[in-house]
Short mmCIF file of C-alpha atoms in Angstrom, two decimals:
data_model
loop_
_atom_site.label_atom_id
_atom_site.label_comp_id
_atom_site.label_asym_id
_atom_site.label_seq_id
_atom_site.Cartn_x
_atom_site.Cartn_y
_atom_site.Cartn_z
CA MET A 1 64.30 -36.21 -129.23
CA SER A 2 65.89 -34.45 -132.10
CA GLN A 3 68.02 -32.45 -129.65
CA VAL A 4 69.35 -35.62 -128.00
CA SER A 5 70.18 -37.23 -131.36
CA SER A 6 71.89 -34.06 -132.44
CA PHE A 7 74.02 -34.11 -129.26
CA PHE A 8 75.21 -37.72 -129.66
CA THR A 9 76.75 -37.36 -133.04
CA PRO A 10 79.20 -39.98 -134.35
CA LYS A 11 82.07 -37.54 -134.06
CA ARG A 12 81.34 -36.85 -130.39
CA ILE A 13 80.92 -40.52 -129.61
CA ILE A 14 84.27 -41.33 -131.23
CA LEU A 15 85.88 -38.46 -129.31
CA ALA A 16 84.49 -39.70 -126.01
CA ILE A 17 85.63 -43.24 -126.73
CA GLY A 18 89.09 -41.90 -127.55
CA ILE A 19 89.28 -39.91 -124.27
CA VAL A 20 88.19 -42.91 -122.19
CA SER A 21 90.70 -45.14 -124.00
CA ILE A 22 93.52 -42.66 -123.44
CA ALA A 23 92.61 -42.37 -119.71
CA GLY A 24 92.51 -46.16 -119.39
CA ILE A 25 95.85 -46.54 -121.15
CA ALA A 26 97.40 -43.79 -118.96
CA LYS A 27 96.10 -45.42 -115.80
CA SER A 28 97.31 -48.84 -116.90
CA SER A 29 100.75 -47.40 -117.73
CA VAL A 30 101.50 -46.11 -114.22
CA LEU A 31 102.27 -48.16 -111.12
CA MET A 32 102.17 -46.35 -107.75
CA THR A 33 103.86 -48.35 -104.96
CA ASP A 34 103.16 -47.87 -101.23
CA ALA A 35 105.37 -48.32 -98.19
CA GLY A 36 105.14 -51.69 -96.45
CA TYR A 37 104.47 -53.68 -99.63
CA THR A 38 106.59 -55.42 -102.23
CA TYR A 39 105.33 -55.36 -105.82
CA ILE A 40 106.16 -57.94 -108.53
CA TYR A 41 105.84 -56.44 -112.03
CA GLN A 42 105.46 -59.11 -114.73
CA ASN A 43 105.92 -57.99 -118.35
CA ASN A 44 103.95 -60.50 -120.41
CA ILE A 45 105.69 -59.48 -123.65
CA THR A 46 109.28 -59.96 -122.50
CA GLY A 47 108.49 -62.39 -119.66
CA THR A 48 110.67 -60.45 -117.18
CA LEU A 49 109.90 -59.89 -113.49
CA ASP A 50 110.77 -56.63 -111.71
CA VAL A 51 110.64 -56.10 -107.93
CA PHE A 52 109.68 -52.78 -106.29
CA SER A 53 110.09 -52.59 -102.50
CA GLU A 54 110.11 -48.81 -101.97
CA PRO A 55 107.26 -46.30 -102.43
CA GLY A 56 107.27 -44.40 -105.73
CA ILE A 57 105.85 -44.10 -109.26
CA HIS A 58 106.86 -46.57 -111.99
CA PHE A 59 105.92 -47.07 -115.63
CA ARG A 60 104.46 -50.36 -116.89
CA MET A 61 103.30 -51.93 -120.11
CA PRO A 62 99.57 -51.19 -120.35
CA PHE A 63 97.20 -54.19 -120.63
CA LEU A 64 100.09 -56.58 -121.21
CA SER A 65 101.54 -56.74 -117.68
CA LYS A 66 100.54 -58.03 -114.25
CA ILE A 67 101.15 -56.61 -110.76
CA THR A 68 101.29 -58.85 -107.66
CA ARG A 69 101.51 -57.25 -104.22
CA TYR A 70 103.04 -58.91 -101.15
CA ASP A 71 102.99 -57.70 -97.52
CA GLN A 72 106.53 -57.04 -96.33
CA VAL A 73 105.53 -57.94 -92.75
CA VAL A 74 102.91 -60.64 -92.09
CA THR A 75 101.34 -61.41 -88.72
CA VAL A 76 99.74 -64.83 -88.27
CA SER A 77 97.67 -65.20 -85.12
CA PHE A 78 96.18 -68.42 -83.72
CA GLY A 79 93.52 -67.89 -81.09
CA ASN A 80 93.09 -64.14 -81.57
CA ASN A 81 89.67 -63.06 -82.84
CA GLN A 82 90.53 -59.37 -83.13
CA GLY A 83 92.78 -59.56 -86.20
CA GLU A 84 92.22 -57.47 -89.30
CA ALA A 85 92.78 -60.24 -91.83
CA PHE A 86 91.52 -63.80 -92.04
CA TYR A 87 94.98 -65.21 -91.25
CA GLN A 88 94.91 -63.25 -88.00
CA ARG A 89 91.68 -64.86 -86.78
CA LEU A 90 92.66 -68.53 -86.79
CA GLU A 91 91.77 -70.99 -84.05
CA ALA A 92 94.25 -71.73 -81.29
CA LEU A 93 96.78 -74.41 -82.21
CA PRO A 94 95.86 -77.92 -81.01
CA VAL A 95 98.96 -79.80 -79.80
CA ARG A 96 99.68 -83.26 -78.41
CA PHE A 97 102.35 -83.70 -75.78
CA ALA A 98 104.75 -86.60 -75.24
CA ASP A 99 102.50 -88.23 -72.62
CA THR A 100 99.54 -88.23 -75.10
CA TYR A 101 97.77 -85.36 -73.35
CA THR A 102 96.49 -82.61 -75.61
CA GLY A 103 95.89 -78.91 -75.28
CA THR A 104 95.47 -75.70 -77.21
CA VAL A 105 98.15 -73.04 -77.47
CA PRO A 106 97.26 -69.50 -78.64
CA ALA A 107 100.25 -68.03 -80.47
CA THR A 108 101.13 -65.11 -82.71
CA PHE A 109 103.95 -65.18 -85.29
CA ARG A 110 105.41 -62.22 -87.10
CA PHE A 111 107.28 -62.78 -90.39
CA ARG A 112 109.31 -60.36 -92.49
CA LEU A 113 109.84 -60.88 -96.22
CA SER A 114 113.22 -60.43 -97.87
CA HIS A 115 114.25 -57.30 -99.80
CA ASP A 116 116.51 -59.28 -102.15
CA PRO A 117 114.95 -59.25 -105.65
CA LYS A 118 116.25 -62.77 -106.40
CA GLU A 119 114.68 -64.26 -103.27
CA ILE A 120 111.46 -62.35 -103.88
CA THR A 121 111.35 -63.60 -107.48
CA THR A 122 111.92 -67.19 -106.37
CA MET A 123 109.16 -66.86 -103.76
CA HIS A 124 106.77 -65.41 -106.36
CA ARG A 125 107.43 -68.22 -108.79
CA GLU A 126 106.57 -70.71 -106.05
CA PHE A 127 103.46 -69.14 -104.53
CA ARG A 128 102.25 -66.55 -107.10
CA SER A 129 100.20 -64.49 -104.59
CA ASN A 130 100.33 -63.04 -101.09
CA ASP A 131 97.41 -65.11 -99.77
CA ASN A 132 98.82 -68.33 -101.21
CA LEU A 133 102.19 -67.58 -99.53
CA ILE A 134 100.52 -67.07 -96.17
CA GLU A 135 98.25 -70.13 -96.40
CA SER A 136 100.66 -72.57 -98.00
CA MET A 137 103.89 -71.52 -96.29
CA LEU A 138 103.64 -69.28 -93.23
CA ILE A 139 100.53 -70.72 -91.54
CA LYS A 140 101.44 -74.35 -92.22
CA ASN A 141 105.06 -73.87 -91.16
CA ALA A 142 104.08 -72.12 -87.91
CA ARG A 143 101.53 -74.85 -87.11
CA ASN A 144 103.96 -77.66 -87.97
CA VAL A 145 106.83 -76.30 -85.84
CA THR A 146 104.47 -75.67 -82.91
CA VAL A 147 103.12 -79.23 -83.03
CA ILE A 148 106.62 -80.73 -83.33
CA THR A 149 107.94 -78.63 -80.44
CA ALA A 150 105.02 -79.72 -78.21
CA THR A 151 106.00 -83.39 -78.61
CA GLN A 152 109.27 -82.58 -76.82
CA TYR A 153 107.38 -81.87 -73.56
CA THR A 154 105.00 -83.76 -71.34
CA GLY A 155 101.68 -82.19 -70.45
CA GLU A 156 102.60 -81.76 -66.80
CA GLU A 157 106.02 -80.42 -67.68
CA PHE A 158 104.50 -77.89 -70.08
CA PHE A 159 101.81 -76.56 -67.73
CA GLN A 160 104.05 -76.62 -64.64
CA GLY A 161 106.66 -74.08 -65.69
CA GLY A 162 107.85 -75.22 -69.13
CA LEU A 163 106.02 -72.56 -71.14
CA ASN A 164 108.98 -70.16 -71.30
CA GLN A 165 111.37 -72.88 -72.48
CA PHE A 166 108.76 -74.05 -75.00
CA LYS A 167 108.56 -70.54 -76.43
CA ALA A 168 112.36 -70.30 -76.71
CA GLN A 169 112.63 -73.64 -78.55
CA LEU A 170 109.70 -72.79 -80.80
CA SER A 171 111.30 -69.49 -81.82
CA ASP A 172 114.70 -71.17 -82.33
CA GLN A 173 113.27 -73.86 -84.63
CA LEU A 174 111.26 -71.36 -86.66
CA ILE A 175 114.33 -69.20 -87.23
CA ASN A 176 117.06 -71.83 -87.64
CA GLY A 177 115.17 -74.99 -88.63
CA ILE A 178 113.43 -77.74 -86.71
CA TYR A 179 115.43 -80.37 -84.81
CA SER A 180 116.01 -83.85 -86.10
CA THR A 181 114.41 -85.93 -83.35
CA GLU A 182 113.93 -89.49 -82.17
CA ARG A 183 111.48 -90.96 -79.70
CA ARG A 184 113.02 -92.62 -76.68
CA GLN A 185 112.43 -93.13 -72.99
CA VAL A 186 114.15 -90.55 -70.83
CA GLU A 187 114.28 -89.51 -67.22
CA ILE A 188 112.78 -86.17 -66.33
CA ASP A 189 113.37 -84.26 -63.13
CA GLN A 190 110.38 -83.47 -60.98
CA VAL A 191 110.03 -81.62 -57.72
CA ASP A 192 107.87 -83.25 -55.05
CA LEU A 193 107.33 -83.16 -51.29
CA VAL A 194 109.07 -85.58 -48.97
CA PRO A 195 106.61 -88.28 -47.79
CA VAL A 196 104.68 -87.30 -44.70
CA GLY A 197 105.60 -90.34 -42.67
CA LEU A 198 109.34 -89.72 -42.72
CA ASP A 199 110.72 -88.66 -39.34
CA GLN A 200 113.01 -85.87 -40.40
CA ASP A 201 113.28 -82.15 -39.86
CA ASP A 202 112.93 -81.25 -43.53
CA SER A 203 109.80 -83.30 -44.22
CA ASN A 204 107.98 -80.15 -45.29
CA LYS A 205 110.52 -79.31 -47.98
CA LEU A 206 110.58 -80.15 -51.69
CA GLN A 207 112.88 -82.82 -53.05
CA PRO A 208 113.91 -83.70 -56.63
CA THR A 209 112.52 -86.95 -58.05
CA LYS A 210 113.02 -88.90 -61.31
CA GLN A 211 110.34 -90.19 -63.69
CA LEU A 212 110.68 -92.23 -66.92
CA VAL A 213 108.61 -90.97 -69.85
CA TRP A 214 108.62 -91.30 -73.64
CA LYS A 215 109.60 -88.06 -75.34
CA THR A 216 110.69 -86.77 -78.72
CA VAL A 217 114.32 -85.85 -78.10
CA PRO A 218 116.54 -83.77 -80.43
CA ILE A 219 119.49 -85.62 -81.96
CA GLU A 220 122.81 -83.93 -81.21
CA ASN A 221 126.07 -83.94 -83.16
CA GLU A 222 129.55 -84.55 -81.77
CA GLN A 223 129.79 -80.96 -80.54
CA GLY A 224 126.58 -81.35 -78.53
CA GLN A 225 124.56 -79.13 -80.89
CA PRO A 226 121.15 -80.26 -82.19
CA ILE A 227 121.06 -81.51 -85.78
CA ARG A 228 118.56 -79.47 -87.77
CA GLN A 229 116.47 -80.04 -90.85
CA ASP A 230 116.36 -77.54 -93.69
CA ASN A 231 114.45 -74.37 -92.88
CA PRO A 232 111.82 -73.86 -95.64
CA LEU A 233 111.77 -70.11 -95.00
CA LYS A 234 115.51 -69.64 -95.50
CA GLN A 235 115.51 -70.17 -99.28
CA TYR A 236 113.04 -67.28 -99.68
CA GLY A 237 114.80 -64.98 -97.21
CA ILE A 238 111.78 -64.92 -94.87
CA THR A 239 112.71 -64.27 -91.24
CA VAL A 240 110.75 -64.68 -87.99
CA THR A 241 110.89 -61.47 -85.97
CA GLN A 242 108.52 -62.25 -83.11
CA VAL A 243 106.84 -65.22 -81.41
CA THR A 244 104.22 -64.60 -78.73
CA ILE A 245 102.53 -67.32 -76.70
CA GLY A 246 99.16 -66.71 -75.04
CA ASP A 247 97.49 -68.59 -72.18
CA PRO A 248 97.45 -72.30 -73.15
CA ALA A 249 94.53 -74.52 -72.14
CA PRO A 250 94.91 -78.26 -71.28
CA GLU A 251 92.39 -80.92 -72.14
CA GLU A 252 89.82 -81.88 -69.54
CA GLN A 253 91.64 -84.98 -68.24
CA LEU A 254 94.97 -83.15 -67.98
CA ASP A 255 93.28 -80.22 -66.28
CA LYS A 256 91.64 -82.60 -63.81
CA LEU A 257 94.99 -84.32 -63.20
CA LEU A 258 96.71 -81.01 -62.51
CA THR A 259 93.83 -79.90 -60.26
CA ASP A 260 93.87 -83.16 -58.29
CA LYS A 261 97.63 -82.89 -57.92
CA LYS A 262 97.28 -79.37 -56.57
CA LYS A 263 94.68 -80.58 -54.07
CA LEU A 264 96.87 -83.54 -53.08
CA VAL A 265 99.87 -81.27 -52.61
CA ALA A 266 97.72 -78.85 -50.58
CA GLU A 267 96.44 -81.69 -48.36
CA ARG A 268 99.96 -83.01 -47.88
CA ILE A 269 101.19 -79.57 -47.04
CA ARG A 270 98.33 -79.17 -44.56
CA ALA A 271 99.19 -82.53 -42.93
CA ILE A 272 102.84 -81.59 -42.80
CA GLN A 273 101.95 -78.25 -41.29
CA GLU A 274 99.86 -79.98 -38.60
CA GLN A 275 102.77 -82.32 -37.81
CA GLU A 276 105.17 -79.42 -37.75
CA THR A 277 102.77 -77.50 -35.51
CA SER A 278 102.62 -80.40 -33.05
CA LYS A 279 106.39 -80.77 -33.11
CA ALA A 280 106.79 -77.05 -32.65
CA GLN A 281 104.36 -77.04 -29.71
CA ALA A 282 106.23 -79.91 -28.04
CA LYS A 283 109.55 -78.21 -28.61
CA THR A 284 108.08 -74.95 -27.36
CA GLU A 285 106.88 -76.60 -24.15
CA GLN A 286 110.25 -78.24 -23.61
CA LEU A 287 112.01 -74.99 -24.29
CA ARG A 288 109.67 -73.21 -21.88
CA LYS A 289 110.61 -75.65 -19.10
CA GLU A 290 114.30 -75.29 -19.93
CA ILE A 291 113.93 -71.54 -19.87
CA GLN A 292 112.15 -71.70 -16.49
CA ARG A 293 114.86 -73.94 -15.00
CA THR A 294 117.58 -71.75 -16.44
CA ARG A 295 115.84 -68.66 -15.09
CA GLU A 296 115.66 -70.18 -11.55
CA VAL A 297 119.34 -71.14 -11.66
CA GLN A 298 120.18 -67.69 -12.89
CA ASP A 299 118.07 -66.09 -10.13
CA ALA A 300 119.86 -68.12 -7.43
CA GLN A 301 123.22 -67.31 -8.93
CA ARG A 302 122.23 -63.67 -9.17
CA THR A 303 121.14 -63.60 -5.48
CA LYS A 304 124.49 -65.07 -4.44
CA GLU A 305 126.37 -62.64 -6.62
CA LEU A 306 124.32 -59.73 -5.25
CA ALA A 307 125.24 -60.71 -1.65
CA VAL A 308 128.90 -60.86 -2.55
CA ILE A 309 128.61 -57.61 -4.40
CA SER A 310 126.88 -56.00 -1.38
CA GLN A 311 129.70 -57.05 0.93
CA GLN A 312 132.31 -55.88 -1.51
CA LYS A 313 130.40 -52.65 -1.83
CA ASP A 314 130.43 -52.08 1.96
CA VAL A 315 134.17 -52.74 2.10
CA GLU A 316 134.77 -50.47 -0.81
CA VAL A 317 132.61 -47.73 0.74
CA ALA A 318 134.53 -47.94 4.04
CA ARG A 319 137.85 -47.85 2.20
CA GLN A 320 136.73 -44.87 0.15
CA ILE A 321 135.52 -43.06 3.33
CA ALA A 322 138.90 -43.62 5.01
CA GLU A 323 140.72 -42.44 1.92
CA ARG A 324 138.46 -39.40 1.72
CA GLU A 325 139.09 -38.48 5.36
CA LEU A 326 142.84 -38.85 4.80
CA VAL A 327 142.56 -36.66 1.76
CA GLU A 328 140.56 -34.08 3.73
CA GLU A 329 143.22 -33.95 6.45
CA ARG A 330 145.96 -33.55 3.88
CA LYS A 331 143.90 -30.90 2.20
CA LYS A 332 143.43 -28.95 5.45
CA LYS A 333 147.15 -29.18 6.21
CA ASP A 334 148.05 -28.01 2.74
CA ILE A 335 145.53 -25.17 2.95
CA ALA A 336 146.96 -24.03 6.34
CA THR A 337 150.48 -24.13 4.95
CA LEU A 338 149.39 -22.19 1.90
CA THR A 339 147.54 -19.67 4.09
CA LYS A 340 150.57 -19.03 6.26
CA ALA A 341 152.80 -18.74 3.26
CA LYS A 342 150.34 -16.35 1.69
CA GLU A 343 150.15 -14.19 4.86
CA LEU A 344 153.95 -14.10 5.01
CA GLU A 345 154.14 -12.99 1.42
CA ILE A 346 151.49 -10.36 2.05
CA SER A 347 153.39 -9.06 5.11
CA LYS A 348 156.60 -8.87 3.12
CA ALA A 349 154.79 -7.07 0.35
CA ASN A 350 153.18 -4.63 2.78
CA LEU A 351 156.57 -3.91 4.35
CA GLU A 352 158.05 -3.14 0.99
CA ILE A 353 155.02 -0.99 0.15
CA GLN A 354 155.33 0.97 3.42
CA LYS A 355 159.04 1.49 2.82
CA ALA A 356 158.30 2.74 -0.63
CA ASN A 357 155.51 5.03 0.69
CA ALA A 358 157.81 6.47 3.36
CA LEU A 359 160.54 7.16 0.88
CA SER A 360 157.97 8.63 -1.50
CA SER A 361 156.53 10.87 1.25
CA GLU A 362 160.02 12.06 2.14
CA TYR A 363 160.79 13.00 -1.43
CA GLU A 364 157.30 14.51 -1.87
CA ALA A 365 157.85 16.76 1.22
CA LYS A 366 161.19 17.86 -0.09
CA ALA A 367 159.60 18.64 -3.46
CA ILE A 368 156.78 20.66 -1.83
CA ARG A 369 159.28 22.56 0.29
CA GLU A 370 161.47 23.37 -2.68
CA LYS A 371 158.38 24.41 -4.68
CA GLY A 372 157.19 26.71 -1.86
CA ILE A 373 160.58 28.33 -1.57
CA ALA A 374 160.68 28.90 -5.30
CA GLU A 375 157.14 30.36 -5.37
CA ALA A 376 157.98 32.64 -2.37
CA ASP A 377 161.10 33.88 -4.12
CA VAL A 378 159.08 34.56 -7.29
CA LEU A 379 156.33 36.39 -5.36
CA SER A 380 158.90 38.37 -3.40
CA ALA A 381 160.65 39.41 -6.57
CA LYS A 382 157.25 40.31 -8.14
CA TYR A 383 156.14 42.54 -5.25
CA GLY A 384 159.59 44.08 -5.06
CA ALA A 385 159.32 45.06 -8.67
CA LEU A 386 155.78 46.43 -8.15
CA GLY A 387 156.95 48.47 -5.17
CA GLN A 388 159.63 50.07 -7.23
CA HIS A 389 157.04 51.12 -9.90
CA GLU A 390 153.97 51.86 -7.75
CA ASN A 391 152.59 54.72 -9.90
CA VAL A 392 152.77 52.67 -13.07
CA TYR A 393 151.04 49.73 -11.41
CA LEU A 394 148.20 51.91 -10.00
CA ALA A 395 147.74 53.58 -13.38
CA GLU A 396 147.38 50.14 -15.04
CA LEU A 397 144.82 49.09 -12.40
CA ASN A 398 142.74 52.28 -12.90
CA ARG A 399 142.92 51.74 -16.64
CA ASP A 400 141.60 48.18 -16.36
CA VAL A 401 138.77 49.28 -14.02
CA ALA A 402 137.73 52.10 -16.30
CA LYS A 403 137.76 49.76 -19.28
CA GLN A 404 135.46 47.27 -17.53
CA LEU A 405 133.06 50.03 -16.41
CA TYR A 406 132.90 51.42 -19.94
CA GLU A 407 132.19 47.99 -21.47
CA ASN A 408 129.38 47.27 -18.96
CA LEU A 409 127.85 50.77 -18.96
CA PRO A 410 124.94 49.82 -21.35
CA ASN A 411 123.88 47.10 -18.88
CA PHE A 412 123.32 49.63 -16.04
CA LYS A 413 119.66 50.82 -15.71
CA ILE A 414 118.38 53.23 -13.02
CA SER A 415 114.61 53.08 -12.37
CA MET A 416 112.82 55.60 -10.16
CA PRO A 417 110.17 54.23 -7.77
CA GLN A 418 106.59 54.81 -8.84
CA ASN A 419 105.19 54.92 -5.32
CA TYR A 420 106.57 56.07 -2.07
CA ILE A 421 105.19 55.34 1.34
CA ASN A 422 106.20 57.64 4.21
CA GLY A 423 104.99 57.10 7.73
CA SER A 424 104.67 59.63 10.50
CA ASN A 425 107.79 61.70 10.71
CA GLY A 426 109.14 59.74 7.70
CA ASN A 427 109.11 56.34 9.45
CA LEU A 428 106.75 53.32 9.60
CA THR A 429 106.36 53.04 13.33
CA SER A 430 103.91 50.12 13.56
CA ASN A 431 102.75 46.99 11.74
CA LEU A 432 99.51 48.73 10.94
CA ASP A 433 101.37 51.39 9.01
CA VAL A 434 103.18 48.66 7.04
CA ILE A 435 99.95 46.76 6.25
CA THR A 436 98.14 49.92 5.26
CA GLY A 437 100.95 50.98 2.99
CA LEU A 438 101.10 47.56 1.29
CA SER A 439 97.35 47.57 0.77
CA ALA A 440 97.53 50.95 -0.87
CA LEU A 441 100.30 49.70 -3.15
CA GLY A 442 98.18 46.69 -4.16
CA ILE A 443 95.20 48.89 -5.04
CA MET A 444 97.38 51.19 -7.11
CA GLU A 445 98.88 48.19 -9.06
CA LYS A 446 95.39 46.84 -9.89
CA THR A 447 94.32 50.27 -11.04
CA GLN A 448 97.30 50.48 -13.36
CA GLU A 449 96.53 46.99 -14.80
CA LEU A 450 92.90 47.95 -15.53
CA LYS A 451 94.02 51.12 -17.22
CA ALA A 452 96.56 49.21 -19.35
CA SER A 453 93.89 46.67 -20.44
CA LYS A 454 91.50 49.48 -21.49
CA ASP A 455 94.25 51.12 -23.45
CA ASN A 456 94.94 47.90 -25.29
CA GLU A 457 91.27 47.53 -26.19
#
């Protein structure tokens, strides 16, 4: 106990209090801004307001200032239960149409705050907090414009194709201001089927019809543009960047009316289809008979035309045969003429060839004769010259023979016979002597072969 009391001395307590106070003052003197938010810094001493729209670090008066944070982009959703904030989980908007029918319209609105410090300051002076701005301005304005826009449509008009136009007008009035309107009876265009009982070809088609209803109609100026009321968002610089419409739901009576109308239209279409089917069957039967009659007429006409064509064909065939025979005769005559002319040309050519051959043979004989005479004169002169120098010529011949013998001397080989067979008185007088001698030669050759093989071993 004494150790604890010694630890918490007055000096240490004062030091700790001083450190905590300094940390608190330092924390209260710094403002850290994040992206996506706008901060209003209120100096309670001077009474000034400063706006910070970008992320960063700023200094502030500790303990004597106030910071208010606003979302730069706010999403307000009606009929969406998956939002992150309470103003994104609102119920779908209940609306009442011009024909007193009601319904619910799920919608999502996206707003963007201004970056102008003056507009932000004005907005802060009016609403003082982000939640109050959303509840008092954005949610109420979105609901009010949606309800006012719905009064410009009938229930049937809205749920039978007017949703896209409703969205466009809703977005236009949120951005530029709602229309100044008045309630009056107007004609609206509807599309309906032609009554079933009408005897006409287009009884199954749609036709435009007129209907008088009470509607809230925008008041237009002289230029035909709608007159608008002041836009409450404009003075604060708040803009609408997106409007999304979900799947609207009609009230039970309107839903029943639309369902019954669909059934009635379906039944009328079915009745019309049955009538059209009957008409089509009757027309089909009539057309079938017309087609059959036309086919029979065409068959008779075709038979007649075929007979005429057959006769014309026979005449044409006979004419073509006659023309072909005439052409054949002309062809034969022309061929005979050409053949004779060709033979005549060949004969003339052969005659010229024979004349040329005869003349050529004559000149060839003369040439051979002259050549023979010239060769005989040359040979005679040659032998005359050799006769005058006979010794020289013989000496040259002997020289050439001796030279050839000397060059071929190594190729001469003289072998002596190894065996000699001599018959009686040196002659082989009978076949027996010849056979005996040949046998002896064979034995001697085998003996020499055996001896040579032993020597090799």
